Short mmCIF file of C-alpha atoms in Angstrom, two decimals:
data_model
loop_
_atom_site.label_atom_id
_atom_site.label_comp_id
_atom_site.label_asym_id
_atom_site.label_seq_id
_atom_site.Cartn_x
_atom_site.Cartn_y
_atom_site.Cartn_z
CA UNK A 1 143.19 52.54 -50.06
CA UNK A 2 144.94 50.78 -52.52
CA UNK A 3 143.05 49.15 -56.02
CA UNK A 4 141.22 45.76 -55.59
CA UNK A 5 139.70 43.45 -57.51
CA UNK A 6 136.82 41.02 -55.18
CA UNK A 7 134.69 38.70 -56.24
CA UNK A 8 133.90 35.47 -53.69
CA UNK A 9 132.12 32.26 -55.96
CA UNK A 10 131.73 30.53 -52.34
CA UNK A 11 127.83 29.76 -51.12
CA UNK A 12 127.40 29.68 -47.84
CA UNK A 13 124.60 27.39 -45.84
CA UNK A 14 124.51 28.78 -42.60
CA UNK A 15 122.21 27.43 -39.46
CA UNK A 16 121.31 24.35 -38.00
CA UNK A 17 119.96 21.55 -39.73
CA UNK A 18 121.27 22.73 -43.10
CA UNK A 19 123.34 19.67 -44.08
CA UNK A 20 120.08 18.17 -45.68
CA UNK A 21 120.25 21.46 -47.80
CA UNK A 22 123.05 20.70 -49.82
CA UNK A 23 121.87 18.19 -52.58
CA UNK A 24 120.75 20.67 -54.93
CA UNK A 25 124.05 22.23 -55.12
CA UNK A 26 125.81 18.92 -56.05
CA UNK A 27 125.52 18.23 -59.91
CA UNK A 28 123.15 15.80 -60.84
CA UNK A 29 124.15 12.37 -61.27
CA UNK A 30 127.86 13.58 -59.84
CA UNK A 31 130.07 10.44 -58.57
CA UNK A 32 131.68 12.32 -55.07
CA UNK A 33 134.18 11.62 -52.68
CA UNK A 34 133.39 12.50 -49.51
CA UNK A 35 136.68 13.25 -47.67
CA UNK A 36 136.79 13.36 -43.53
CA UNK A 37 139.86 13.37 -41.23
CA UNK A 38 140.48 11.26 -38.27
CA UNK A 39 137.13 9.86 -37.39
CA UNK A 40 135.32 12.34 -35.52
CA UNK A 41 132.88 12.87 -37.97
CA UNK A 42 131.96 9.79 -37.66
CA UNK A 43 131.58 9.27 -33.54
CA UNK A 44 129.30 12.15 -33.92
CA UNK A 45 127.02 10.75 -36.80
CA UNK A 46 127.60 13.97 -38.67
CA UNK A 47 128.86 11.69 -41.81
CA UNK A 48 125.51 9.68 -41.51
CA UNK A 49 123.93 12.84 -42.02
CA UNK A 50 125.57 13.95 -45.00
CA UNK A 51 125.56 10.04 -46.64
CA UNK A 52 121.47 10.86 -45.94
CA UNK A 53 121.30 14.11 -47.59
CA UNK A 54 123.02 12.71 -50.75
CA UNK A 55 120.95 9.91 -51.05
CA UNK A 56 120.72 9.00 -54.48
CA UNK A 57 124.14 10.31 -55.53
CA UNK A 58 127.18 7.77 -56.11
CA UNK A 59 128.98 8.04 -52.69
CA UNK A 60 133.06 7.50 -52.38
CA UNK A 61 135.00 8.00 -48.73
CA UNK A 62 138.47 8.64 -47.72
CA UNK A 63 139.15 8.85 -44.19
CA UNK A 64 142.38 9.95 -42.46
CA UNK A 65 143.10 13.41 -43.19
CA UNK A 66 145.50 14.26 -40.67
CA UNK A 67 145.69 18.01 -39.12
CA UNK A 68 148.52 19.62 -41.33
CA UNK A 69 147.50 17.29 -43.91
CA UNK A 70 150.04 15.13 -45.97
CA UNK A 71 151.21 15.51 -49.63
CA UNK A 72 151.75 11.63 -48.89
CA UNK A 73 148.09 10.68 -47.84
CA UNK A 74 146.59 13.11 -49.90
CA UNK A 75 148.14 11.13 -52.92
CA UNK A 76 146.36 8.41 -52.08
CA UNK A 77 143.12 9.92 -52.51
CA UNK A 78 143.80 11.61 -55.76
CA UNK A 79 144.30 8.10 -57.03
CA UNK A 80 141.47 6.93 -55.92
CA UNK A 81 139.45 9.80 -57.58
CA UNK A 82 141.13 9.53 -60.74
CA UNK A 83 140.77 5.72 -60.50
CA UNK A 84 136.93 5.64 -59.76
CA UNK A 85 135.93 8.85 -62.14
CA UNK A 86 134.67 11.16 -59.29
CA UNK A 87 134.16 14.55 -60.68
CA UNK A 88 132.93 16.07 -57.08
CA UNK A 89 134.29 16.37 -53.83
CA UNK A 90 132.88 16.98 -50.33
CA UNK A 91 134.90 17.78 -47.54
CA UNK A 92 133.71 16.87 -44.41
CA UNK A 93 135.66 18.37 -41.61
CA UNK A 94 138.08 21.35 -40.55
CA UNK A 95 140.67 23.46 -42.71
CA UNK A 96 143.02 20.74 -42.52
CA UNK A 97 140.11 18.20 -44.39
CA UNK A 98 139.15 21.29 -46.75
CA UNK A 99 142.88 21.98 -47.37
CA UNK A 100 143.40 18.67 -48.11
CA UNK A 101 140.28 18.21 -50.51
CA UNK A 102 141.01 21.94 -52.47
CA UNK A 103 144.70 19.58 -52.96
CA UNK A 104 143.15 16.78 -54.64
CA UNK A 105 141.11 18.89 -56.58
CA UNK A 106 143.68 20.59 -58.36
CA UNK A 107 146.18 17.61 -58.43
CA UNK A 108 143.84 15.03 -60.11
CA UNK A 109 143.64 16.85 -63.20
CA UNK A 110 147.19 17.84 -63.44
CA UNK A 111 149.21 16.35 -66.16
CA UNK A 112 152.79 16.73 -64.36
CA UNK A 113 153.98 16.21 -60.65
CA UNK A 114 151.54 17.39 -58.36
CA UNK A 115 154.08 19.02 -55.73
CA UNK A 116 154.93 21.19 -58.30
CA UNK A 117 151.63 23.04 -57.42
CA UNK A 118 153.55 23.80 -54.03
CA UNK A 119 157.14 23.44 -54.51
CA UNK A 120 157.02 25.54 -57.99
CA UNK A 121 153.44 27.25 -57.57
CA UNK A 122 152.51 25.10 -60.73
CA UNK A 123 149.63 27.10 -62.46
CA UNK A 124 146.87 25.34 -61.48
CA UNK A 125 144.43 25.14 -65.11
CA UNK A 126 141.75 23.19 -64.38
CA UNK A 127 140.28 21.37 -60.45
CA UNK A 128 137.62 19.41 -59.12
CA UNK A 129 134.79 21.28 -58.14
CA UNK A 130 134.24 20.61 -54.15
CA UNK A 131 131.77 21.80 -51.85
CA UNK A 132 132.76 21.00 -47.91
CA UNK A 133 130.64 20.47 -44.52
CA UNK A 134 132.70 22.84 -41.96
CA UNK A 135 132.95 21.33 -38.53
CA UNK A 136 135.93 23.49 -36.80
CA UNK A 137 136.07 27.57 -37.44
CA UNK A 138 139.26 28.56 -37.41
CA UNK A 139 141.28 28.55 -40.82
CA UNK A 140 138.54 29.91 -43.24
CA UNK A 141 139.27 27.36 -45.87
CA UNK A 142 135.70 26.49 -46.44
CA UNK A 143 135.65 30.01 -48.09
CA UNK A 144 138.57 31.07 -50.09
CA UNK A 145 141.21 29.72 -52.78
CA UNK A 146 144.24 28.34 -50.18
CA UNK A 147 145.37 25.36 -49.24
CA UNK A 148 148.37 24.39 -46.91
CA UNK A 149 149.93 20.87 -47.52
CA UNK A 150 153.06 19.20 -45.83
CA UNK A 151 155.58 16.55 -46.85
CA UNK A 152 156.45 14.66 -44.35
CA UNK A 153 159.28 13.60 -46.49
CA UNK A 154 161.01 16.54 -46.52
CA UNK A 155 159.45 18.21 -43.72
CA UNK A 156 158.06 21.11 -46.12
CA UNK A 157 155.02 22.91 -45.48
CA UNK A 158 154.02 25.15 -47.95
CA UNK A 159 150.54 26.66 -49.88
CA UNK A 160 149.29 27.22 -52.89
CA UNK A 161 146.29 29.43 -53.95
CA UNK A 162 143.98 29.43 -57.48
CA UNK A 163 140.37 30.79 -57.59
CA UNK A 164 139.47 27.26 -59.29
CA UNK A 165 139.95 25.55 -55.79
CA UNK A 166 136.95 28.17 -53.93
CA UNK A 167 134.28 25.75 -52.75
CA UNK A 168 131.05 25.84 -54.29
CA UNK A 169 129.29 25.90 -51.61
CA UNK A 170 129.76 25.28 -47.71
CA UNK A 171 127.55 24.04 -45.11
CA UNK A 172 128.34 25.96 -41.75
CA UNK A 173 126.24 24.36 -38.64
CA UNK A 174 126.86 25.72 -35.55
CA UNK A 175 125.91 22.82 -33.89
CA UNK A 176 128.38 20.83 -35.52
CA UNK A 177 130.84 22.41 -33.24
CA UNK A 178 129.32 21.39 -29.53
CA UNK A 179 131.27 18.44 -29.76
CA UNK A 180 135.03 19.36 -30.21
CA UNK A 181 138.06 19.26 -27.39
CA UNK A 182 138.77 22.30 -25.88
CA UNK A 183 142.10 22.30 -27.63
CA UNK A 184 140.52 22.43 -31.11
CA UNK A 185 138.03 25.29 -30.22
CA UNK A 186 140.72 27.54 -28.80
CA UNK A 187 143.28 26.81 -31.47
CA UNK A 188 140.10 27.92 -34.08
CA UNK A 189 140.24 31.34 -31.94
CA UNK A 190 144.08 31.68 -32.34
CA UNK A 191 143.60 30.84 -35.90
CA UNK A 192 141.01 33.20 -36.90
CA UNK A 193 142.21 36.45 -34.55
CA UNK A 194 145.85 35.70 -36.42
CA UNK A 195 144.48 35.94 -39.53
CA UNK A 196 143.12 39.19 -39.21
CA UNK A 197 145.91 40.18 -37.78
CA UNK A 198 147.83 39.52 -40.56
CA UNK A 199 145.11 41.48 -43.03
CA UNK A 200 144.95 44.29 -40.45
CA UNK A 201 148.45 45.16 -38.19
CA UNK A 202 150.38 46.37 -41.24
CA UNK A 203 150.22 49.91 -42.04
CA UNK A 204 147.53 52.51 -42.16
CA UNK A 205 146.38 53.29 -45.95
CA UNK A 206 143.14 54.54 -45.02
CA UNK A 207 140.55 51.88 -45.30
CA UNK A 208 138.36 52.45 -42.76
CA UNK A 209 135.39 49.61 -43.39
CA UNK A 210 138.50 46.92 -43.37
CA UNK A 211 139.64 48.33 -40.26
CA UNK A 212 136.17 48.60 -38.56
CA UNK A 213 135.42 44.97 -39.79
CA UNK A 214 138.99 43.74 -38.89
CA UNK A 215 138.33 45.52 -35.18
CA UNK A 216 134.80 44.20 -35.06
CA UNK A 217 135.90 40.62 -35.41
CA UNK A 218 138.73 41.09 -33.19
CA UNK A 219 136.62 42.12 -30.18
CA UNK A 220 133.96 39.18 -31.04
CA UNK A 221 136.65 36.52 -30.84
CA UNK A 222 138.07 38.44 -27.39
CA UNK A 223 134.48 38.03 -26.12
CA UNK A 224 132.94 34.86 -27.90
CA UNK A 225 136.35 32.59 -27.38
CA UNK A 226 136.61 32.19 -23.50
CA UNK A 227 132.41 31.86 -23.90
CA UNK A 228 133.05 28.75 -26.43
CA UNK A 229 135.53 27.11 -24.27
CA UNK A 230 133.06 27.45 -21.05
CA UNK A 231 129.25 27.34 -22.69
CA UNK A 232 130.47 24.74 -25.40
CA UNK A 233 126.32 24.16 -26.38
CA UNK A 234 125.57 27.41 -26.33
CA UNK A 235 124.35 27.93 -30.01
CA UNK A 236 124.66 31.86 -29.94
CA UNK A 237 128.35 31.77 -29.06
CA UNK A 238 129.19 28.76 -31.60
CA UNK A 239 127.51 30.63 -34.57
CA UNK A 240 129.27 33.92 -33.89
CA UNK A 241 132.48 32.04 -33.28
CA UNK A 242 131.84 30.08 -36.76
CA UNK A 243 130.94 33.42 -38.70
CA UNK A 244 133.46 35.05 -37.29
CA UNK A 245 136.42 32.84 -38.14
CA UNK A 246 134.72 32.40 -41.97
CA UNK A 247 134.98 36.20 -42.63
CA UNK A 248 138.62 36.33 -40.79
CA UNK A 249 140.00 35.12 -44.26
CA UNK A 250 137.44 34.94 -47.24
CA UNK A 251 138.95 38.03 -48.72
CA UNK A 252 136.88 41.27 -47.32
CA UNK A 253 138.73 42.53 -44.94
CA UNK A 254 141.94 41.76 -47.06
CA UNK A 255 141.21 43.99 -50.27
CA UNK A 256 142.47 47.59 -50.81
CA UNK A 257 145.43 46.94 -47.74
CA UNK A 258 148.37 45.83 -47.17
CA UNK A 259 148.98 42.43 -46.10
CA UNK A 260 151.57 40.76 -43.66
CA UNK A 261 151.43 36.87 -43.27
CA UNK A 262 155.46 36.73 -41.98
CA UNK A 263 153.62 35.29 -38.78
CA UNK A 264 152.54 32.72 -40.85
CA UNK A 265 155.68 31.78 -42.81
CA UNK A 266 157.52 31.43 -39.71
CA UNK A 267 154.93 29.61 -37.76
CA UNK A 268 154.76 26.98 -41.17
CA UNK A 269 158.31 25.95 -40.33
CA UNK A 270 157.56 25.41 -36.35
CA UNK A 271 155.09 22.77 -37.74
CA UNK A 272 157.09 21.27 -40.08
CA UNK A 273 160.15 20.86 -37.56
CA UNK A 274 158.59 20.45 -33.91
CA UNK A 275 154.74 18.93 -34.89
CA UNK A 276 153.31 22.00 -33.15
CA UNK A 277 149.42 22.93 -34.04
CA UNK A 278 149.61 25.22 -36.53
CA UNK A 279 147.40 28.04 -34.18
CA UNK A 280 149.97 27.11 -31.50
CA UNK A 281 152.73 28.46 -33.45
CA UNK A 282 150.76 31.56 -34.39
CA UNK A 283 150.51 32.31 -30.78
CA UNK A 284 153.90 31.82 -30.30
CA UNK A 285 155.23 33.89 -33.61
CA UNK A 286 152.29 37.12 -33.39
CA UNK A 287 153.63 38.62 -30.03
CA UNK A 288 157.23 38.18 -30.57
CA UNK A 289 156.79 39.44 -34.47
CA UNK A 290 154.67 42.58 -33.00
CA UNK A 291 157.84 43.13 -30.51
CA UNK A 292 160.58 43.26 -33.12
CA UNK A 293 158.66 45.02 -35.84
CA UNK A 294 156.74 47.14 -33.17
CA UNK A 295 158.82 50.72 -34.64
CA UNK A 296 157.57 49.52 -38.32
CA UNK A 297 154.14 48.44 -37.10
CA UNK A 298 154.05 51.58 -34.72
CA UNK A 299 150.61 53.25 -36.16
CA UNK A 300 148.19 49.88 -36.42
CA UNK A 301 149.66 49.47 -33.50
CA UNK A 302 148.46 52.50 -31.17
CA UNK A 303 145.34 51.86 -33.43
CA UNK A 304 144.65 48.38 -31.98
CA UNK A 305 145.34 48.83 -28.28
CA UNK A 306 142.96 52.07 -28.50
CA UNK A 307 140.15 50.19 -30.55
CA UNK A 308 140.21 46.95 -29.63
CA UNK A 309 141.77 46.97 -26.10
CA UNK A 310 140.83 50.51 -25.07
CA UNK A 311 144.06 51.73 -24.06
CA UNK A 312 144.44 55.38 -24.52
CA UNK A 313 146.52 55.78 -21.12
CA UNK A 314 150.18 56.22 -20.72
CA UNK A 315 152.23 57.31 -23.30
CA UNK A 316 152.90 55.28 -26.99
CA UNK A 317 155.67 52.59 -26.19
CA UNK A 318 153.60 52.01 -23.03
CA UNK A 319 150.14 51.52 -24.99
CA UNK A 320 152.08 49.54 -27.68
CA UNK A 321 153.59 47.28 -24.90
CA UNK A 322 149.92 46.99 -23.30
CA UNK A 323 148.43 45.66 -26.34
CA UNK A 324 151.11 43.49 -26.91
CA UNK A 325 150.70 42.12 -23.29
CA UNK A 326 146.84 41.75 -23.66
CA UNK A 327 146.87 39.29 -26.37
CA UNK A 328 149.48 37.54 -24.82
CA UNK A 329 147.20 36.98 -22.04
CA UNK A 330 144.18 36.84 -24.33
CA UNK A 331 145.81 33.74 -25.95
CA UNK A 332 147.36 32.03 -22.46
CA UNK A 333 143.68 32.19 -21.03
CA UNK A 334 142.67 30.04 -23.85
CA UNK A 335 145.49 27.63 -22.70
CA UNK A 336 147.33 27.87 -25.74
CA UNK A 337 150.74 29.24 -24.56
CA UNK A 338 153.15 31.96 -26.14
CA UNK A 339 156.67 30.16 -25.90
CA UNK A 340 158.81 28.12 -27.87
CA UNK A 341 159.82 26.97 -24.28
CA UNK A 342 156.50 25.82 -22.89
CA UNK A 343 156.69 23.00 -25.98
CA UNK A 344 160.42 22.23 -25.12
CA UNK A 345 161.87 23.91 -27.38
CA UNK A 346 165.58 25.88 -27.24
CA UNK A 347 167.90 28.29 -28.50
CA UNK A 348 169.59 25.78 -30.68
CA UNK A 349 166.24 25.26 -32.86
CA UNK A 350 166.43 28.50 -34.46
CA UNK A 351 169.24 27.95 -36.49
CA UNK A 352 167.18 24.59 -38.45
CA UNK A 353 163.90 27.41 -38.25
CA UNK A 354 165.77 29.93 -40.25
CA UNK A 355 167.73 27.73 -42.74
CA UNK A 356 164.02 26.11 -43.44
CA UNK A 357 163.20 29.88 -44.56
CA UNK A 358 165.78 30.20 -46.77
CA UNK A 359 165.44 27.21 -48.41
CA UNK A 360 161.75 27.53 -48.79
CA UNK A 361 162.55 30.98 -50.65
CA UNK A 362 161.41 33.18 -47.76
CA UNK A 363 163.68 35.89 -47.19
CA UNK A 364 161.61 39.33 -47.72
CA UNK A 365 158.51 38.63 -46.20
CA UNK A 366 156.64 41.22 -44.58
CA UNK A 367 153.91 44.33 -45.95
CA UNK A 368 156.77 45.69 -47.08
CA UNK A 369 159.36 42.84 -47.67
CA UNK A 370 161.45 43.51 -45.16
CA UNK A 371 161.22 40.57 -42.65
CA UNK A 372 164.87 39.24 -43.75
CA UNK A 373 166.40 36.26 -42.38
CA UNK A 374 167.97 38.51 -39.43
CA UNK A 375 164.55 39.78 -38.53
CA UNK A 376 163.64 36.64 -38.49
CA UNK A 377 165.73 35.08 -36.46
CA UNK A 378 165.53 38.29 -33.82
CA UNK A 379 161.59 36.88 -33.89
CA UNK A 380 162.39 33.11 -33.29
CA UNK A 381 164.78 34.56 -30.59
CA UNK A 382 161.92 36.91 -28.47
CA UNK A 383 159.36 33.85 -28.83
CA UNK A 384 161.75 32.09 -26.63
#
């Protein structure tokens, strides 16, 4: 196991009804900006809730958060913040919404050009404090220190992280859930089983709690996922989902091992070329990367389809190819499919993909920095 440092700031509110919780963890006398996406929040009368629990606090809204949220509209709020004094900010939403918010946080106090905290990972000094109100489990933004932001400009998508942009606190609700499309639900299991991939399908180093957590939530998205699509009220499934998808990426299953994200880097540029989901591109990206890095990946490998598949028949290509196949199928039963082609797109978008690596700097990617711009291509190439 390798050396770690952990330490998570983030309080969590878990259950139902725990939105009117929250005041007491909001400064006194704090002007906030509530931030919220496309109006969902709204429909449901979730944002009514949480104007009620902060009843007595100076209130501020921006709306329109888009999924993949924009440098461009995000700009707009951080004026408005620095304009009306807020010094705390509520997100109200999914990861794009929290992404968005940890964003503003960090860009209202910053003295120079705000994409630089992106484009030139900026040091980020000083931020916003923010708390958020999770409504979609999937990215685990409402407990750790990323943020992904595009520029629809230039068609970049890229992150930054600083331990000054962790959330305070965040309210998770299970019930909050009952009411989003299928498509969001099964894109939050994509999201949350490719992040532990990422944490987990490297290399053994001998951690076993990681890889018994890792497994553990592997095997509860394979079970909960097709329950949350099909028994959408069913409070049981919804809070195991929502758990599940928190600890996929707030840092404990991460620490002491090696860690891939290459699915991730590749999948950023789908987005920012072709509009895909982001969880659409992971399930495009995961079963082609575990293909062409299957010899490098060979051990986690025959680890996973034992563990979390139960395949221990046939010999070890056939196992490896098994597993592989399984969460192919895992993620086509959740309708989200595992093709560049099923979106339309052809051989001759690679070429754009891969130059959009380079010039985004990422060109030794990998757990061990080897996932060069001919392995990725060979990648782009087997998702077709």
């Amino acid at each position: 196991m390798q050396n770690f440092t952990f330490h998570n700031p983030t309080r969590i509110l878990f259950g139902q009804g725990c939105i009117a919780d929250m005041a007491p963890e909001i400064p006194a006398g704090a002007r906030v900006l509530i931030t919220y996406g496309g109006g969902s929040v709204v429909r449901t009368g979730t944002l009514d809730e949480v104007r009620r629990a902060l009843a007595g606090f100076t209130l501020l809204e921006f709306g329109g958060i888009e999924p993949n949220p924009t440098y461009e509209t995000l700009m707009r709020a951080v004026t408005l913040a620095r304009d009306e004094h807020i010094d705390f900010l509520l997100a109200v939403g999914g990861g794009s919404v929290i992404d968005g918010t940890k964003f503003i946080a960090a860009a209202v106090p910053f003295a120079g050009e705000p994409w630089d905290i992106l484009a030139r990972q900026a040091p980020v000094t000083t931020a916003l404090p923010l708390g958020s109100v999770l409504t979609l489990p999937a990215t685990g933004s409402e407990m750790n220190a990323g943020s992904v932001i595009t520029r629809q400009s230039t068609q970049d998508k890229l992150f930054f992280i600083s331990p000054l942009v962790f959330p305070r606190f965040s309210v998770l609700d299970p019930t909050k859930t009952y009411t989003l499309p299928p498509r969001h639900v099964a894109n939050g299991v994509v999201d949350a089983f490719v992040h532990v991939m990422e944490q987990y399908l490297t290399y053994p180093v001998d951690a076993k709690v990681q890889d018994r957590f890792a497994e553990g939530l592997l095997m509860t998205l394979i079970e909960e996922g097709p329950r949350a699509l099909a028994e959408p009220e069913n409070y049981a499934v919804r809070a195991n989902l929502m758990w599940t998808a928190t600890l996929a990426l707030n840092g404990l299953i991460g620490v002491g091992v090696p860690q891939d994200w290459s699915t991730h880097m590749l999948g950023h540029e789908i987005t920012a070329l072709h509009g895909l989901d982001h969880a659409q591109t992971l399930a495009i990206v995961l079963p082609a990367m575990l293909q062409v890095r299957r010899l490098a990946k060979r051990d986690k490998l025959l680890q996973y389809a034992a563990r979390v598949w139960g395949l221990t028949e046939g010999d070890a290509d056939q196992r490896i190819e098994a597993a592989i196949a399984r969460t192919c199928d895992f993620f086509e039963s959740l309708q989200v499919p595992t093709r560049l082609s099923s979106y339309g797109i052809g051989g001759e978008a690679i070429t754009p993909l891969v130059a959009h690596l380079e010039r985004h700097g990422m060109t030794a990617l990998g757990e061990r920095q080897d996932v060069g711009l001919e392995c990725a291509r060979q990648v782009y190439e087997q998702a077709l």
